[in-house]
Amino acid sequence: MSALRNAKRLRSGIATVSAALPGQGMLWMFLVAMPLATTLYCLGCGRIKLSCLEALATLAGAAGLGPLPDQLHAAVVLNARLPRTLAALFAGAGLSASGAALQGCFRNPLVGPQTVGVLAGAGFGGSLMLFLSFGAPFVITGAFTAGLVSTLFVVWLARRLGQGSILMMVLSGIVVGALFAAMTTILQYLSDPERQLPQLVFWLMGSFSMVNFTKFVWMSWPVIIGMIILAGYGFRLNALSCGEEEARSLGLRVGRDRTVIILTVSVIAASVVSVAGIVGWVGLVVPHAARMIVGPDHRRLIVGSACIGGALLVAVDTFCRSLTAAELPVGAVTAIVGAPVFLALLCKAGKQGWSHD
Amino acid sequence: MIEARGVGRRGPGGIWLWRGLDLSLVPGRVVGLLGRNGTGKTTLIRTLLGLIEPHEGVVKAESKAGYVPQRSRIAFPFTVRQVVNMGRVGRVRLFSGLSAADRLAVDAAMDRVGVADLAKRPFHELSGGERQLALIARAIAAECGVILLDEPFSGLDLDNQVQTLKLLYGLAQESGLGVLFSTHQPDHLLAGSCTALALMRGGSPVSGPSGELLTDRLLSQIYQTDVRIVQVQRPNVTTLHAAPHFGAYGTPLPEDRETA
């Protein structure tokens, strides 16, 4: 009887939430539950396997909601897996939301955070600090600063050369990205092949293996605040995606709005690169998948992309750390997964019709 | 209301497209803009909207101006409702969505234009005429005082041209909007009482009531070809039409000869 009553309550709760999100209530419940369930499942994956319930009990015990079931489980989940899994969750969510925002901002489905040069810039900043043998806080600060500098440089170039036009913005991003990538290559060439080069190369490939709670906290605040800002700009992004003239005629201050969005994306991307290196493709591919599920309205798309991207990067990171004894680089795996998926999405979306000139 | 005084704009190479333009786009008035290709019709509309600065003269906008481009650059597969919703973007604050009043304005705009039944259809799947109507609904949803349309009839069949023209005159007369549209077809100006504004390459624009201004001579001068105004007797009304001399080419077909 009690189980029946609970099932009725659950059904009534689901109906209430579904009514609050008309038409797509169940879909949104699934989208929000997906990264949480993936995180919980992945916390149990690895050499020491735990069920979802064991992982949940360990988290509850750590939060003071019950006894800690097992010291070994607690050590594995809380110290080894939780920081990197949460970092992957936030990184995936932040990069995907950034990609969705940039695609709307540039009205171009082929751009991602790398388009504005921020990934290459942040990669150079972090590499420079590693090359100079500075510690983790300096690597984070260096990556963050260089990422922002590269973006500001791109925005300045686009304004100077093309009055902030989208084409000039994208071209400037490519040029600045190539410049920072070349400088990173020079650093690799000059670095000590025994001591610095492996560390530098592995960091640039993208990995969450070095993430601890301190680094996660460093990364999470800019990502959370950035995602909130992007979600707030969702409705304006719809109008921005119609092009500058239409957006201006609809009453938007296009230059100001675009600058805010690009700087926000830069802060998110630089924060992610600073702790996890360069994780490409997520910001490009995930918004396309999200657009097919929740539609093109950026108010939904930003949130949907964040949910899917967070779940995806947690799964990829778990795959990378669990497949072999030595970790696979996350950036390489996201590229291997992302390229064919992107191709498939392009084919499908092309048939559905991106009207684009 | 949009007020332009002594406005001029140069084209690429520094040559004047037009100069000395005086125009008042007041509530309830329809202005039809004529001119050959390359005379700067779109440039004039962008100047009046404030999207580009004039090289001389002043443009004052006392009310919000809605814009319906010749071809919308909507990049993603938004539904018609989502496109019309965009008209409210200037009124919706950051971090908030459409209010009940915004939704009412959107519904009213779609009803006014007759696209309510298309609300859930993807914009890019619509015909040219339906797209124009959706974009006009978006401009109305923005609650603008004037609406400027860049060649709204291009690519439309005759029925859609009639419907769109009827809607534009209706917006001016019933809703009190100031309406300016550019067109390559003088008939759109001769169909109703509106102000004709004709752009001459490099010269001063001429304007006046369409029935008086649009003569054989002026139209021939604008288009650099022989154009005549002809009268057509219909059951209850006599309508005026601009007839260009396209020529008489080829030889008659056998059945035409038999008929003759």
XYZ file of C-alpha atoms in Angstrom:
617
model
C 0.000 0.000 0.000
C 2.772 2.350 0.999
C 4.647 1.680 -2.281
C 1.458 2.377 -4.227
C 0.967 5.635 -2.338
C 4.587 6.653 -3.054
C 4.184 5.827 -6.750
C 1.033 7.990 -6.843
C 2.909 10.837 -5.153
C 5.761 10.503 -7.642
C 3.321 10.560 -10.569
C 1.608 13.616 -9.126
C 4.990 15.346 -8.673
C 5.992 14.602 -12.254
C 2.624 15.927 -13.468
C 3.143 19.163 -11.500
C 6.596 19.752 -12.990
C 5.322 18.817 -16.455
C 2.564 21.401 -16.139
C 5.111 24.015 -15.115
C 7.145 23.311 -18.281
C 4.344 23.074 -20.833
C 4.775 20.603 -23.632
C 8.278 19.492 -22.808
C 8.127 18.745 -19.079
C 9.285 15.160 -19.330
C 12.023 16.107 -21.755
C 13.418 18.706 -19.374
C 13.257 16.322 -16.447
C 15.265 13.863 -18.517
C 17.777 16.529 -19.587
C 18.350 17.731 -16.018
C 18.524 14.188 -14.649
C 20.984 13.046 -17.332
C 24.146 14.835 -16.062
C 23.279 14.019 -12.429
C 22.718 10.331 -13.179
C 25.836 10.187 -15.372
C 27.912 11.786 -12.627
C 26.592 9.367 -10.029
C 27.203 6.366 -12.266
C 30.694 7.516 -13.267
C 31.704 8.107 -9.633
C 31.382 4.339 -9.241
C 33.369 3.482 -12.366
C 37.062 2.611 -12.240
C 39.314 -0.069 -10.862
C 37.305 -0.154 -7.643
C 33.754 -0.505 -8.883
C 30.821 0.887 -6.899
C 27.135 0.769 -7.632
C 25.175 4.022 -7.975
C 23.617 3.373 -4.549
C 27.058 2.889 -2.951
C 28.338 6.078 -4.581
C 25.213 7.922 -3.414
C 25.568 6.539 0.124
C 29.205 7.682 0.208
C 28.239 11.192 -0.922
C 25.410 11.293 1.624
C 27.792 10.144 4.356
C 30.315 12.857 3.419
C 27.520 15.442 3.534
C 26.591 14.320 7.054
C 23.282 12.786 5.982
C 24.248 9.319 7.159
C 27.170 7.153 8.170
C 30.104 6.719 5.785
C 29.667 3.178 4.476
C 33.315 2.363 3.797
C 36.590 4.264 4.334
C 38.101 2.936 1.114
C 35.004 3.885 -0.868
C 35.043 7.317 0.743
C 38.708 7.842 -0.151
C 38.210 6.703 -3.755
C 34.998 8.614 -4.387
C 35.647 11.801 -2.454
C 39.354 12.334 -3.022
C 40.145 10.680 -6.332
C 36.982 10.779 -8.423
C 34.656 13.518 -7.185
C 36.833 16.589 -7.939
C 37.691 15.525 -11.487
C 34.160 14.307 -12.232
C 32.640 17.577 -11.031
C 35.285 19.497 -12.994
C 34.397 17.496 -16.132
C 30.694 18.152 -15.487
C 31.175 21.910 -15.179
C 33.710 22.062 -18.026
C 31.394 20.200 -20.407
C 28.410 22.303 -19.376
C 30.336 25.574 -19.653
C 31.956 24.815 -23.016
C 28.669 23.604 -24.506
C 26.703 26.626 -23.278
C 29.503 28.821 -24.654
C 29.337 27.101 -28.032
C 25.569 27.548 -28.208
C 25.893 31.240 -27.332
C 28.664 31.849 -29.872
C 26.790 30.056 -32.647
C 23.797 32.314 -32.014
C 25.932 35.420 -31.618
C 27.784 34.807 -34.901
C 24.661 33.293 -36.548
C 26.976 30.546 -37.653
C 26.563 26.906 -36.614
C 30.216 26.175 -37.357
C 31.810 28.192 -34.559
C 32.809 27.205 -31.049
C 34.914 28.654 -28.239
C 38.049 28.082 -30.306
C 36.740 30.552 -32.923
C 37.437 33.600 -30.791
C 40.983 32.388 -30.117
C 40.430 31.847 -26.418
C 41.435 28.170 -26.302
C 44.728 28.764 -28.121
C 45.431 31.855 -26.002
C 44.720 30.091 -22.721
C 46.770 27.116 -23.908
C 49.742 29.397 -24.504
C 49.369 31.134 -21.115
C 49.310 27.845 -19.225
C 52.175 26.447 -21.304
C 54.280 29.499 -20.563
C 53.807 29.032 -16.817
C 54.666 25.328 -17.090
C 57.712 26.234 -19.196
C 58.827 28.692 -16.526
C 58.312 25.916 -13.916
C 55.699 27.828 -11.941
C 53.151 25.969 -9.806
C 49.482 25.217 -10.392
C 48.074 28.606 -9.251
C 50.300 30.367 -11.778
C 49.291 27.941 -14.553
C 45.632 28.724 -13.842
C 46.274 32.472 -13.675
C 48.446 32.411 -16.804
C 45.927 30.442 -18.856
C 43.070 32.637 -17.674
C 44.929 35.894 -18.405
C 46.231 34.840 -21.820
C 42.787 33.518 -22.802
C 41.217 36.860 -21.987
C 44.022 38.800 -23.687
C 43.636 36.737 -26.878
C 39.880 37.380 -26.940
C 40.281 41.096 -26.337
C 42.865 41.128 -29.140
C 40.372 39.398 -31.467
C 37.585 41.842 -30.568
C 39.949 44.810 -31.046
C 41.181 43.516 -34.409
C 37.628 42.884 -35.638
C 36.542 46.386 -34.639
C 39.653 48.015 -36.080
C 39.594 46.178 -39.405
C 35.937 45.465 -40.024
C 33.854 47.569 -37.625
C 33.150 44.442 -35.579
C 31.696 42.444 -38.474
C 31.166 38.739 -37.910
C 33.438 37.743 -40.772
C 36.258 39.871 -39.381
C 35.643 38.465 -35.900
C 35.943 34.872 -37.139
C 38.967 35.650 -39.327
C 40.666 37.531 -36.481
C 39.969 34.548 -34.210
C 41.642 32.212 -36.689
C 44.663 34.516 -37.038
C 45.091 35.104 -33.299
C 44.509 31.401 -32.568
C 47.194 30.436 -35.087
C 49.569 32.993 -33.578
C 49.167 31.655 -30.033
C 49.340 28.048 -31.263
C 52.635 28.841 -32.992
C 54.035 30.451 -29.826
C 52.975 27.350 -27.852
C 54.835 25.172 -30.374
C 57.966 27.287 -29.888
C 57.659 26.799 -26.117
C 57.426 23.039 -26.664
C 60.510 23.188 -28.889
C 62.476 25.121 -26.261
C 61.327 23.071 -23.249
C 63.383 20.413 -21.510
C 62.494 17.144 -23.335
C 62.948 15.026 -20.196
C 61.196 17.134 -17.603
C 58.929 19.792 -19.131
C 57.889 18.548 -22.563
C 55.807 15.496 -21.487
C 54.022 17.554 -18.829
C 53.338 20.369 -21.278
C 52.144 18.112 -24.090
C 49.887 16.067 -21.792
C 48.343 19.219 -20.302
C 47.649 20.628 -23.764
C 45.962 17.372 -24.840
C 43.347 17.963 -22.173
C 43.054 15.973 -18.963
C 41.229 16.146 -15.646
C 43.765 13.881 -13.901
C 45.455 16.742 -12.039
C 42.235 18.333 -10.798
C 41.795 18.581 -7.033
C 39.111 20.373 -5.017
C 41.056 23.629 -4.954
C 41.397 23.680 -8.741
C 37.758 22.691 -9.137
C 36.646 25.622 -6.987
C 38.913 27.949 -9.006
C 37.273 26.770 -12.175
C 33.662 26.383 -11.065
C 32.816 29.958 -10.038
C 33.636 31.663 -13.346
C 31.884 28.814 -15.190
C 28.712 29.041 -13.062
C 28.523 32.829 -13.253
C 29.273 32.726 -16.984
C 26.544 30.188 -17.679
C 24.017 32.257 -15.725
C 24.913 35.325 -17.802
C 24.622 33.372 -21.073
C 21.258 31.925 -20.016
C 20.120 35.482 -19.216
C 21.041 36.545 -22.758
C 19.068 33.630 -24.281
C 16.196 35.710 -25.628
C 18.530 38.373 -27.037
C 20.587 35.663 -28.708
C 17.494 34.683 -30.719
C 17.374 38.191 -32.188
C 21.175 38.369 -32.559
C 21.064 35.190 -34.627
C 19.064 37.088 -37.285
C 22.045 39.289 -38.092
C 23.184 42.729 -37.043
C 20.709 44.861 -38.996
C 17.610 42.947 -37.939
C 18.804 42.782 -34.342
C 19.456 46.538 -34.276
C 16.091 47.278 -35.836
C 14.497 45.142 -33.107
C 16.038 47.456 -30.522
C 19.207 45.659 -29.440
C 22.536 47.341 -28.816
C 24.306 44.718 -30.863
C 27.921 45.735 -30.248
C 27.505 45.844 -26.476
C 25.573 42.572 -26.291
C 28.053 40.753 -28.520
C 30.994 42.011 -26.486
C 29.400 40.837 -23.219
C 28.700 37.392 -24.691
C 32.189 36.980 -26.178
C 33.907 38.078 -22.946
C 31.689 35.733 -20.911
C 32.543 32.838 -23.208
C 36.217 33.727 -22.876
C 36.041 33.652 -19.088
C 34.353 30.232 -19.153
C 36.719 28.751 -21.734
C 39.846 30.178 -20.086
C 38.731 28.797 -16.713
C 38.290 25.327 -18.198
C 41.602 25.402 -20.076
C 43.412 26.604 -16.968
C 42.633 23.406 -15.054
C 42.046 20.819 -17.781
C 44.005 21.946 -20.837
C 42.456 22.204 -24.290
C 39.222 20.235 -24.596
C 37.984 20.860 -28.130
C 34.880 19.823 -30.079
C 32.490 19.744 -27.091
C 31.524 23.394 -27.596
C 31.000 22.814 -31.300
C 29.134 19.494 -31.395
C 26.915 19.525 -28.317
C 24.863 22.653 -29.269
C 23.890 20.940 -32.531
C 22.640 17.862 -30.696
C 20.836 20.078 -28.174
C 19.246 22.133 -30.960
C 17.748 18.966 -32.406
C 16.284 18.031 -29.019
C 15.112 21.333 -27.509
C 14.881 23.505 -30.643
C 16.702 26.692 -31.668
C 15.315 29.029 -28.956
C 18.458 30.040 -27.056
C 16.596 30.316 -23.746
C 16.235 26.532 -23.892
C 19.288 25.810 -26.000
C 21.835 27.222 -23.524
C 20.415 25.129 -20.665
C 19.925 22.038 -22.843
C 23.492 22.278 -24.172
C 24.849 22.618 -20.641
C 22.980 19.474 -19.510
C 24.080 17.368 -22.480
C 27.645 18.727 -22.534
C 28.136 18.135 -18.820
C 26.953 14.523 -19.089
C 29.050 13.925 -22.202
C 32.324 15.189 -20.749
C 31.817 13.243 -17.502
C 31.300 10.087 -19.578
C 34.336 10.824 -21.771
C 36.560 11.544 -18.761
C 35.438 8.313 -17.073
C 36.118 6.400 -20.281
C 39.597 7.966 -20.492
C 40.544 7.077 -16.924
C 38.931 3.619 -16.877
C 39.854 2.119 -20.236
C 43.541 1.478 -19.599
C 46.006 1.778 -16.724
C 47.478 4.896 -18.349
C 44.968 7.679 -18.934
C 43.902 8.658 -22.424
C 43.913 12.397 -23.168
C 40.373 13.786 -22.954
C 40.956 16.334 -25.742
C 41.963 13.585 -28.175
C 38.947 11.425 -27.296
C 36.491 14.340 -27.625
C 37.974 14.989 -31.080
C 37.677 11.306 -32.082
C 34.066 11.210 -30.876
C 33.211 14.742 -31.967
C 34.351 14.735 -35.595
C 32.138 11.877 -36.886
C 29.214 12.915 -34.676
C 29.502 16.447 -36.037
C 29.528 15.097 -39.584
C 26.398 13.032 -38.912
C 24.662 16.015 -37.304
C 25.629 18.216 -40.249
C 24.030 15.749 -42.666
C 20.844 15.554 -40.590
C 20.645 19.282 -39.916
C 21.315 20.044 -43.582
C 18.227 18.027 -44.486
C 16.182 19.729 -41.752
C 17.306 23.083 -43.111
C 19.654 25.563 -41.564
C 18.674 28.488 -43.708
C 21.975 30.217 -43.973
C 23.490 32.390 -46.650
C 7.274 59.293 -36.855
C 10.457 59.692 -38.914
C 11.539 63.113 -40.155
C 14.336 63.484 -42.723
C 15.639 66.922 -43.703
C 18.169 67.540 -46.490
C 19.463 64.000 -46.249
C 22.102 62.768 -48.697
C 24.187 59.647 -48.934
C 27.132 58.786 -51.124
C 27.629 55.368 -52.635
C 30.862 53.454 -53.184
C 33.394 55.737 -54.885
C 32.012 58.843 -53.220
C 29.327 59.551 -55.851
C 26.042 60.860 -54.449
C 23.297 58.252 -54.556
C 20.756 60.913 -53.687
C 20.789 64.178 -51.766
C 18.417 66.843 -50.551
C 15.824 64.307 -49.385
C 12.976 65.704 -47.293
C 10.480 63.201 -45.928
C 7.933 62.984 -43.133
C 6.727 59.510 -42.353
C 3.794 60.299 -40.088
C 1.172 57.974 -38.594
C -1.394 56.811 -41.140
C 0.702 57.733 -44.181
C 1.893 55.268 -46.806
C 5.031 56.146 -48.750
C 6.003 54.117 -51.798
C 9.627 54.255 -52.847
C 10.495 53.843 -56.523
C 13.814 53.822 -58.303
C 15.944 51.797 -60.638
C 18.361 49.164 -59.384
C 21.359 50.794 -57.751
C 19.672 54.125 -56.975
C 19.956 53.447 -53.236
C 16.470 52.379 -52.147
C 17.778 49.931 -49.556
C 20.409 52.464 -48.496
C 17.665 55.038 -47.954
C 15.649 52.622 -45.812
C 18.743 51.753 -43.744
C 19.470 55.471 -43.341
C 15.930 56.199 -42.155
C 16.191 53.280 -39.706
C 19.397 54.747 -38.290
C 21.406 51.674 -39.254
C 23.777 53.886 -41.265
C 24.533 57.588 -40.960
C 23.653 60.036 -43.749
C 26.565 61.951 -45.287
C 24.542 65.136 -45.051
C 21.286 66.195 -43.462
C 19.463 64.954 -40.388
C 17.173 62.007 -39.681
C 15.017 62.204 -36.559
C 13.017 59.241 -35.317
C 10.376 60.087 -32.747
C 9.002 56.587 -32.520
C 10.369 53.092 -32.806
C 10.761 51.953 -36.403
C 10.055 48.385 -37.467
C 12.027 46.867 -40.312
C 11.039 44.126 -42.736
C 14.089 43.192 -44.815
C 13.801 41.943 -48.365
C 15.239 38.612 -47.250
C 15.497 37.758 -43.589
C 18.823 36.367 -42.402
C 17.284 34.055 -39.807
C 19.888 31.311 -39.496
C 18.242 28.670 -37.323
C 14.942 26.801 -37.715
C 12.785 29.014 -35.492
C 9.015 28.610 -35.575
C 6.842 31.504 -36.728
C 5.840 32.233 -33.126
C 9.484 32.367 -32.055
C 10.211 34.784 -34.921
C 7.291 37.041 -33.947
C 8.374 36.794 -30.277
C 11.640 38.454 -31.313
C 9.673 41.655 -31.883
C 9.439 41.975 -28.103
C 13.181 41.642 -27.506
C 13.634 45.370 -26.950
C 11.037 45.265 -24.158
C 12.124 42.104 -22.356
C 14.722 42.603 -19.649
C 17.741 40.367 -19.229
C 17.161 37.142 -17.296
C 13.416 37.335 -17.893
C 11.104 35.873 -20.493
C 7.983 37.115 -22.201
C 5.352 38.508 -19.860
C 1.618 37.944 -20.267
C 1.399 41.375 -21.947
C 4.182 40.396 -24.358
C 2.359 37.190 -25.271
C -0.851 39.139 -25.863
C 0.987 41.571 -28.139
C 2.489 38.669 -30.094
C -0.898 36.944 -30.434
C -2.524 40.205 -31.537
C 0.198 40.834 -34.131
C -0.145 37.324 -35.565
C -3.946 37.655 -35.675
C -3.713 41.087 -37.324
C -1.500 39.772 -40.107
C -3.229 36.389 -40.395
C -0.364 34.074 -39.484
C -1.825 32.712 -36.227
C -2.450 29.335 -37.817
C 1.201 29.177 -38.917
C 2.506 29.758 -35.375
C 4.073 26.322 -34.957
C 5.458 26.007 -38.491
C 9.216 26.439 -38.991
C 9.900 29.833 -40.561
C 12.251 28.434 -43.200
C 9.519 26.074 -44.491
C 7.145 28.949 -45.306
C 6.517 30.347 -48.771
C 7.887 33.792 -49.627
C 4.522 35.455 -48.973
C 4.074 33.750 -45.612
C 7.588 34.758 -44.572
C 6.833 38.390 -45.413
C 3.677 38.230 -43.314
C 5.561 36.684 -40.372
C 8.191 39.443 -40.549
C 5.469 42.115 -40.714
C 3.874 40.485 -37.638
C 7.265 40.682 -35.882
C 7.475 44.419 -36.641
C 3.899 44.937 -35.376
C 4.664 42.948 -32.203
C 7.465 45.439 -31.533
C 4.759 48.125 -31.244
C 6.558 50.432 -33.614
C 5.074 53.708 -34.840
C 6.391 53.300 -38.377
C 7.283 50.281 -40.438
C 9.793 50.215 -43.303
C 9.732 47.369 -45.801
C 12.453 46.664 -48.316
C 10.819 45.327 -51.492
C 8.131 43.335 -49.679
C 6.596 42.184 -52.981
C 9.702 40.676 -54.524
C 9.204 37.008 -55.299
C 5.466 37.084 -54.482
C 2.769 35.881 -56.873
C -0.007 38.310 -57.848
C -2.443 37.116 -55.166
C 0.170 37.473 -52.420
C 1.097 40.921 -53.742
C -2.571 41.978 -53.514
C -2.893 40.572 -49.971
C 0.329 42.205 -48.783
C -0.592 45.557 -50.336
C -4.040 45.405 -48.722
C -2.404 44.650 -45.376
C 0.039 47.570 -45.659
C -2.692 50.093 -46.501
C -4.794 48.575 -43.708
C -1.962 49.015 -41.211
C -1.759 52.690 -42.115
C -5.477 53.443 -42.213
C -6.790 51.210 -39.411
C -3.799 50.839 -37.088
C -2.374 54.321 -37.697
C 1.108 53.168 -38.603
C 3.413 55.094 -40.889
C 4.355 52.708 -43.707
C 7.203 53.032 -46.192
C 7.881 50.339 -48.763
C 10.157 50.125 -51.758
C 9.007 48.447 -54.944
C 9.843 48.029 -58.615
C 6.169 48.048 -59.590
C 4.515 51.513 -59.832
C 1.105 49.783 -59.740
C 1.597 49.258 -55.986
C 1.595 53.043 -55.581
C -1.216 53.691 -58.059
C -3.485 51.222 -56.237
C -4.116 53.544 -53.283
C -3.664 57.067 -52.117
C -0.076 57.259 -50.980
C 2.972 59.439 -51.240
C 5.300 58.452 -54.062
C 9.016 58.993 -53.520
C 11.137 58.501 -56.621
C 14.906 58.256 -56.498
C 16.882 59.550 -59.472
C 20.473 58.439 -59.803
C 22.683 61.224 -58.461
C 19.841 63.765 -58.316
C 17.322 65.005 -55.825
C 14.455 62.637 -55.034
C 10.998 63.794 -56.082
C 7.893 63.131 -54.022
C 4.199 63.849 -54.065
C 0.787 62.193 -54.116
C 1.099 59.076 -56.266
C -1.936 59.918 -58.436
C -0.442 63.286 -59.406
C 3.273 62.552 -59.416
C 3.359 59.319 -61.375
C 2.982 60.420 -64.968
C 4.141 58.814 -68.211
C 6.976 61.308 -68.331
C 8.254 60.805 -64.793
C 8.048 57.011 -64.913
C 9.831 56.974 -68.281
C 12.466 59.261 -66.781
C 12.886 57.053 -63.675
C 13.202 53.772 -65.562
C 14.835 55.148 -68.745
C 12.290 53.299 -70.875
C 8.883 54.014 -72.363
C 6.267 53.652 -69.593
C 2.604 54.671 -69.998
C -0.137 54.991 -67.430
C -3.215 53.125 -68.643
C -6.734 53.025 -67.283
C -8.569 49.737 -66.828
C -12.342 49.709 -66.508
C -13.532 47.258 -63.865
C -17.139 46.609 -62.709
C -17.175 49.270 -59.998
C -13.956 51.155 -60.398
C -11.379 52.413 -62.855
C -7.814 51.470 -61.932
C -4.528 52.962 -63.104
C -1.594 50.840 -64.186
C 1.931 51.506 -65.379
C 2.597 49.700 -68.639
C 6.181 49.536 -69.836
C 6.799 48.982 -73.532
C 8.432 45.574 -73.498
C 8.453 45.416 -77.334
C 6.916 43.019 -79.834
C 9.320 40.239 -80.580
C 9.270 37.200 -82.854
C 6.571 36.129 -85.282
C 2.983 35.225 -84.327
C 2.318 31.535 -83.692
C 0.068 29.755 -86.287
C -2.945 29.635 -83.953
C -2.574 33.374 -83.261
C -2.655 34.045 -87.016
C -5.794 31.948 -87.376
C -7.453 33.833 -84.520
C -6.460 37.137 -86.091
